[in-house]
Amino acid sequence: MDENFKALEFKNGELVLIDQRVLPTRFEYFICKNSKDVAFAISDMVVRGAPAIGGCAGYGVYLAALEAKGDRSLFLEKCQMIRSSRPTAVNLMWAVDRMMKKAESCGYEPSKLLEEADLIVEEDIAMNHKMAEIGSSVIRKNDVILTHCNTGALATCGWGTALGIIKKAHYDGKNIHVYADETRPRFQGARLTAWELVKAGIPSTLIPDSAAATLIRDGKIDLVILGADRITAEGDVANKLGTFALSVICKQYGVPFYSAAPTSTIDFNMKKGKDIPIEQRSKDEVIRPGGVLVAPEEIDVYNPSFDVTPHQNITGIITEKGIIRPPFDLNIERIKNGESI
Ligand code: MRU
């Protein structure tokens, strides 16, 4: 049951993106004709979600190689522009580095780079389906699941991570119900997850972020599943702002708390969550949601896009290689070494 939409698709030499800034009120495409357009689309969040921006970055590097016409320093400059278009989701750096490595090994042959970018997309979709299979073991019949932000087909190259697991449970007839946090300030839950849930016909309820604590305390939630933008070697997880607070409430009330992500989201070189660079976004996102002023313009604003959940608050991290459970550092090390967990 795959979707009839694609967050990203490379065709006729252009990267075609669903413009996630205007969903669900408008369904529009944004066309990237060059590497600069790709970097802009990532930083302005035309496309968002860690695996989706990784997929876009692959095509961005391919376009950069075409534009550089063999000028290596120009190519590196363009790769750096893409690499720095957002700081937190490591899939972006992972994809750029993979493409640059490929460029070195194939002598900057554009057709080989396009193949590699396509491969990143294909692998991501395959990893998502594998994760959905593996993750189905944590969802029982009639479970009520809470999720945060958007981790579906829109956030990935196809199918989704946490939302992919949830969709599979629904299609498997588990009679689940989903509570989706609206996810302030950009409303990825309200605008994007709700759109995907309705499209998939999954029984669901949209809630203000601050309603989650009461639902969890009152025993209305069986488990939480959400995504990740970067997972450290010790198992700390950076994800959309609000994730950390949810993890604390789940721990307090004994509700299982899962993060789901492909292993391309693991930053094996970073040990601790405190070292993850957290993107700070504009004041306007907070005081002018949807373009409507809701606060005095003079007010100071703090708007981190992500927060870090310590591994101590996490029940398990669902990946395409299995569910990573404590001790997270040892099990992540096993994944790094290609061992089974
Ligand atoms: O700022 P966004 O919308 O890119 O943040 C997205 C998230 O935090 C997702 O949970 C994460 O990238 C996982 S997407 C499968």
PDB file of N, CA and C and ligand atoms in Angstrom, residues 20 42 45 47-53 86 89 91 124 128 147-156 160-163 183 186 188 191-192 226-230 238-241 243 260-262 265 279 281 285 305-306, ligand 1:
ATOM      1  N   GLN A  20       6.258  21.403   0.990  1.00  0.00           N
ATOM      2  CA  GLN A  20       5.662  21.095   2.292  1.00  0.00           C
ATOM      3  C   GLN A  20       5.393  22.355   3.124  1.00  0.00           C
ATOM      4  N   ILE A  42      16.060  22.892   1.087  1.00  0.00           N
ATOM      5  CA  ILE A  42      16.303  22.253   2.391  1.00  0.00           C
ATOM      6  C   ILE A  42      16.248  23.308   3.506  1.00  0.00           C
ATOM      7  N   MET A  45      12.833  24.680   4.165  1.00  0.00           N
ATOM      8  CA  MET A  45      11.910  23.594   4.546  1.00  0.00           C
ATOM      9  C   MET A  45      10.772  23.367   3.550  1.00  0.00           C
ATOM     10  N   VAL A  47      11.262  21.001   1.650  1.00  0.00           N
ATOM     11  CA  VAL A  47      11.374  19.582   1.973  1.00  0.00           C
ATOM     12  C   VAL A  47      11.992  19.520   3.358  1.00  0.00           C
ATOM     13  N   ARG A  48      11.506  18.565   4.167  1.00  0.00           N
ATOM     14  CA  ARG A  48      12.048  18.467   5.523  1.00  0.00           C
ATOM     15  C   ARG A  48      11.896  17.011   5.956  1.00  0.00           C
ATOM     16  N   GLY A  49      12.418  16.714   7.153  1.00  0.00           N
ATOM     17  CA  GLY A  49      12.469  15.312   7.574  1.00  0.00           C
ATOM     18  C   GLY A  49      13.851  14.784   7.220  1.00  0.00           C
ATOM     19  N   ALA A  50      14.525  14.181   8.209  1.00  0.00           N
ATOM     20  CA  ALA A  50      15.937  13.821   8.038  1.00  0.00           C
ATOM     21  C   ALA A  50      16.210  12.965   6.780  1.00  0.00           C
ATOM     22  N   PRO A  51      15.493  11.846   6.589  1.00  0.00           N
ATOM     23  CA  PRO A  51      15.816  11.033   5.413  1.00  0.00           C
ATOM     24  C   PRO A  51      15.486  11.720   4.085  1.00  0.00           C
ATOM     25  N   ALA A  52      14.433  12.544   4.076  1.00  0.00           N
ATOM     26  CA  ALA A  52      14.063  13.231   2.826  1.00  0.00           C
ATOM     27  C   ALA A  52      15.143  14.239   2.439  1.00  0.00           C
ATOM     28  N   ILE A  53      15.676  14.957   3.425  1.00  0.00           N
ATOM     29  CA  ILE A  53      16.705  15.932   3.045  1.00  0.00           C
ATOM     30  C   ILE A  53      18.005  15.226   2.639  1.00  0.00           C
ATOM     31  N   ARG A  86      21.150  22.766   6.573  1.00  0.00           N
ATOM     32  CA  ARG A  86      20.525  22.630   7.903  1.00  0.00           C
ATOM     33  C   ARG A  86      21.524  21.888   8.794  1.00  0.00           C
ATOM     34  N   ALA A  89      19.992  17.381  11.341  1.00  0.00           N
ATOM     35  CA  ALA A  89      19.775  16.028  10.788  1.00  0.00           C
ATOM     36  C   ALA A  89      21.042  15.533  10.108  1.00  0.00           C
ATOM     37  N   ASN A  91      21.562  12.907   8.422  1.00  0.00           N
ATOM     38  CA  ASN A  91      21.355  12.274   7.109  1.00  0.00           C
ATOM     39  C   ASN A  91      21.831  13.190   5.980  1.00  0.00           C
ATOM     40  N   ASP A 124      16.701   4.040   1.070  1.00  0.00           N
ATOM     41  CA  ASP A 124      15.912   4.627   2.154  1.00  0.00           C
ATOM     42  C   ASP A 124      14.507   4.003   2.180  1.00  0.00           C
ATOM     43  N   ASN A 128      12.919   1.730   5.191  1.00  0.00           N
ATOM     44  CA  ASN A 128      11.659   2.080   5.858  1.00  0.00           C
ATOM     45  C   ASN A 128      10.707   0.882   5.916  1.00  0.00           C
ATOM     46  N   THR A 147       2.253  10.125  18.432  1.00  0.00           N
ATOM     47  CA  THR A 147       3.435  10.470  17.635  1.00  0.00           C
ATOM     48  C   THR A 147       3.606  11.982  17.578  1.00  0.00           C
ATOM     49  N   HIS A 148       4.790  12.399  17.172  1.00  0.00           N
ATOM     50  CA  HIS A 148       5.148  13.824  17.189  1.00  0.00           C
ATOM     51  C   HIS A 148       5.817  14.179  15.868  1.00  0.00           C
ATOM     52  N   CYS A 149       5.569  15.387  15.398  1.00  0.00           N
ATOM     53  CA  CYS A 149       6.136  15.873  14.138  1.00  0.00           C
ATOM     54  C   CYS A 149       5.624  15.029  12.968  1.00  0.00           C
ATOM     55  N   ASN A 150       6.356  14.985  11.881  1.00  0.00           N
ATOM     56  CA  ASN A 150       5.946  14.160  10.733  1.00  0.00           C
ATOM     57  C   ASN A 150       7.086  13.251  10.332  1.00  0.00           C
ATOM     58  N   THR A 151       6.774  11.959  10.302  1.00  0.00           N
ATOM     59  CA  THR A 151       7.798  10.948   9.996  1.00  0.00           C
ATOM     60  C   THR A 151       7.301  10.012   8.895  1.00  0.00           C
ATOM     61  N   GLY A 152       6.374  10.497   8.091  1.00  0.00           N
ATOM     62  CA  GLY A 152       5.775   9.636   7.070  1.00  0.00           C
ATOM     63  C   GLY A 152       6.478   9.724   5.737  1.00  0.00           C
ATOM     64  N   ALA A 153       5.732   9.423   4.679  1.00  0.00           N
ATOM     65  CA  ALA A 153       6.296   9.442   3.332  1.00  0.00           C
ATOM     66  C   ALA A 153       6.827  10.828   2.980  1.00  0.00           C
ATOM     67  N   LEU A 154       6.218  11.863   3.547  1.00  0.00           N
ATOM     68  CA  LEU A 154       6.675  13.229   3.253  1.00  0.00           C
ATOM     69  C   LEU A 154       8.055  13.509   3.841  1.00  0.00           C
ATOM     70  N   ALA A 155       8.382  12.834   4.937  1.00  0.00           N
ATOM     71  CA  ALA A 155       9.631  13.116   5.650  1.00  0.00           C
ATOM     72  C   ALA A 155      10.786  12.234   5.190  1.00  0.00           C
ATOM     73  N   THR A 156      10.497  11.338   4.264  1.00  0.00           N
ATOM     74  CA  THR A 156      11.500  10.348   3.843  1.00  0.00           C
ATOM     75  C   THR A 156      11.479  10.258   2.306  1.00  0.00           C
ATOM     76  N   GLY A 160       8.067   6.093   5.071  1.00  0.00           N
ATOM     77  CA  GLY A 160       8.152   6.699   6.411  1.00  0.00           C
ATOM     78  C   GLY A 160       8.856   5.817   7.418  1.00  0.00           C
ATOM     79  N   THR A 161       9.213   6.464   8.545  1.00  0.00           N
ATOM     80  CA  THR A 161       9.893   5.730   9.621  1.00  0.00           C
ATOM     81  C   THR A 161       8.869   5.379  10.705  1.00  0.00           C
ATOM     82  N   ALA A 162       8.700   6.272  11.703  1.00  0.00           N
ATOM     83  CA  ALA A 162       7.721   5.997  12.771  1.00  0.00           C
ATOM     84  C   ALA A 162       6.319   5.865  12.172  1.00  0.00           C
ATOM     85  N   LEU A 163       5.976   6.785  11.286  1.00  0.00           N
ATOM     86  CA  LEU A 163       4.634   6.717  10.693  1.00  0.00           C
ATOM     87  C   LEU A 163       4.505   5.515   9.750  1.00  0.00           C
ATOM     88  N   THR A 183       2.546  19.843  16.818  1.00  0.00           N
ATOM     89  CA  THR A 183       3.973  20.134  16.606  1.00  0.00           C
ATOM     90  C   THR A 183       4.239  21.604  16.259  1.00  0.00           C
ATOM     91  N   ARG A 186       5.861  24.949  13.683  1.00  0.00           N
ATOM     92  CA  ARG A 186       5.626  24.845  12.235  1.00  0.00           C
ATOM     93  C   ARG A 186       4.498  23.885  11.882  1.00  0.00           C
ATOM     94  N   GLN A 188       4.105  20.584  11.793  1.00  0.00           N
ATOM     95  CA  GLN A 188       4.302  19.413  10.917  1.00  0.00           C
ATOM     96  C   GLN A 188       3.288  18.316  11.240  1.00  0.00           C
ATOM     97  N   ARG A 191      -0.271  19.837   9.921  1.00  0.00           N
ATOM     98  CA  ARG A 191      -0.346  20.045   8.468  1.00  0.00           C
ATOM     99  C   ARG A 191       0.023  18.794   7.682  1.00  0.00           C
ATOM    100  N   LEU A 192       1.015  18.037   8.173  1.00  0.00           N
ATOM    101  CA  LEU A 192       1.571  16.953   7.353  1.00  0.00           C
ATOM    102  C   LEU A 192       1.170  15.563   7.847  1.00  0.00           C
ATOM    103  N   LEU A 226       8.162   7.941  17.554  1.00  0.00           N
ATOM    104  CA  LEU A 226       8.478   9.142  16.781  1.00  0.00           C
ATOM    105  C   LEU A 226       9.836   8.962  16.107  1.00  0.00           C
ATOM    106  N   GLY A 227      10.287   9.977  15.399  1.00  0.00           N
ATOM    107  CA  GLY A 227      11.488   9.817  14.571  1.00  0.00           C
ATOM    108  C   GLY A 227      12.773  10.254  15.251  1.00  0.00           C
ATOM    109  N   ALA A 228      13.769  10.555  14.444  1.00  0.00           N
ATOM    110  CA  ALA A 228      15.063  11.039  14.939  1.00  0.00           C
ATOM    111  C   ALA A 228      15.753  11.810  13.823  1.00  0.00           C
ATOM    112  N   ASP A 229      16.485  12.819  14.226  1.00  0.00           N
ATOM    113  CA  ASP A 229      17.296  13.575  13.262  1.00  0.00           C
ATOM    114  C   ASP A 229      18.779  13.255  13.393  1.00  0.00           C
ATOM    115  N   ARG A 230      19.148  12.846  14.602  1.00  0.00           N
ATOM    116  CA  ARG A 230      20.531  12.387  14.806  1.00  0.00           C
ATOM    117  C   ARG A 230      20.554  11.543  16.071  1.00  0.00           C
ATOM    118  N   ALA A 238      18.372  13.295  18.932  1.00  0.00           N
ATOM    119  CA  ALA A 238      17.851  14.635  18.609  1.00  0.00           C
ATOM    120  C   ALA A 238      16.638  14.441  17.726  1.00  0.00           C
ATOM    121  N   ASN A 239      15.565  15.092  18.059  1.00  0.00           N
ATOM    122  CA  ASN A 239      14.355  15.048  17.231  1.00  0.00           C
ATOM    123  C   ASN A 239      13.594  16.351  17.451  1.00  0.00           C
ATOM    124  N   LYS A 240      12.491  16.490  16.761  1.00  0.00           N
ATOM    125  CA  LYS A 240      11.711  17.726  16.816  1.00  0.00           C
ATOM    126  C   LYS A 240      11.454  18.198  18.243  1.00  0.00           C
ATOM    127  N   LEU A 241      11.582  19.513  18.448  1.00  0.00           N
ATOM    128  CA  LEU A 241      11.315  20.135  19.727  1.00  0.00           C
ATOM    129  C   LEU A 241      10.011  19.587  20.326  1.00  0.00           C
ATOM    130  N   THR A 243      10.053  16.510  21.818  1.00  0.00           N
ATOM    131  CA  THR A 243      10.307  15.074  21.989  1.00  0.00           C
ATOM    132  C   THR A 243      10.827  14.780  23.399  1.00  0.00           C
ATOM    133  N   ALA A 260      12.242   5.804  15.919  1.00  0.00           N
ATOM    134  CA  ALA A 260      12.461   4.959  14.737  1.00  0.00           C
ATOM    135  C   ALA A 260      13.263   5.740  13.705  1.00  0.00           C
ATOM    136  N   ALA A 261      14.314   5.129  13.204  1.00  0.00           N
ATOM    137  CA  ALA A 261      15.164   5.822  12.222  1.00  0.00           C
ATOM    138  C   ALA A 261      16.051   4.816  11.502  1.00  0.00           C
ATOM    139  N   PRO A 262      16.361   5.087  10.241  1.00  0.00           N
ATOM    140  CA  PRO A 262      17.335   4.223   9.560  1.00  0.00           C
ATOM    141  C   PRO A 262      18.729   4.440  10.158  1.00  0.00           C
ATOM    142  N   THR A 265      20.826   7.655  10.193  1.00  0.00           N
ATOM    143  CA  THR A 265      20.593   8.751  11.152  1.00  0.00           C
ATOM    144  C   THR A 265      21.520   8.626  12.362  1.00  0.00           C
ATOM    145  N   GLU A 279      19.554  23.376  15.611  1.00  0.00           N
ATOM    146  CA  GLU A 279      19.183  24.498  14.745  1.00  0.00           C
ATOM    147  C   GLU A 279      18.269  25.486  15.480  1.00  0.00           C
ATOM    148  N   ARG A 281      15.717  28.487  14.765  1.00  0.00           N
ATOM    149  CA  ARG A 281      15.011  29.043  13.604  1.00  0.00           C
ATOM    150  C   ARG A 281      14.436  30.425  13.936  1.00  0.00           C
ATOM    151  N   GLU A 285       8.662  32.334  12.876  1.00  0.00           N
ATOM    152  CA  GLU A 285       7.953  31.041  12.968  1.00  0.00           C
ATOM    153  C   GLU A 285       7.047  31.008  14.199  1.00  0.00           C
ATOM    154  N   SER A 305      14.776  24.321  16.959  1.00  0.00           N
ATOM    155  CA  SER A 305      13.940  23.444  16.130  1.00  0.00           C
ATOM    156  C   SER A 305      13.907  22.006  16.660  1.00  0.00           C
ATOM    157  N   PHE A 306      14.909  21.654  17.470  1.00  0.00           N
ATOM    158  CA  PHE A 306      15.032  20.270  17.948  1.00  0.00           C
ATOM    159  C   PHE A 306      15.401  20.264  19.424  1.00  0.00           C
TER     160      PHE A 306
HETATM  161  O1  MRU B   1      12.226  20.316  11.118  1.00  0.00           O
HETATM  162  P1  MRU B   1      11.802  19.040  10.454  1.00  0.00           P
HETATM  163  O2  MRU B   1      10.390  19.040  10.006  1.00  0.00           O
HETATM  164  O3  MRU B   1      12.759  18.645   9.369  1.00  0.00           O
HETATM  165  O4  MRU B   1      11.940  17.960  11.612  1.00  0.00           O
HETATM  166  C1  MRU B   1      11.624  16.635  11.320  1.00  0.00           C
HETATM  167  C2  MRU B   1      11.719  15.739  12.488  1.00  0.00           C
HETATM  168  O5  MRU B   1      12.076  16.131  13.574  1.00  0.00           O
HETATM  169  C3  MRU B   1      11.436  14.303  12.236  1.00  0.00           C
HETATM  170  O6  MRU B   1      10.914  13.704  13.372  1.00  0.00           O
HETATM  171  C4  MRU B   1      12.733  13.574  11.850  1.00  0.00           C
HETATM  172  O7  MRU B   1      13.400  14.258  10.848  1.00  0.00           O
HETATM  173  C5  MRU B   1      12.477  12.186  11.410  1.00  0.00           C
HETATM  174  S1  MRU B   1      11.703  12.145   9.824  1.00  0.00           S
HETATM  175  C6  MRU B   1      11.470  10.528   9.402  1.00  0.00           C
END
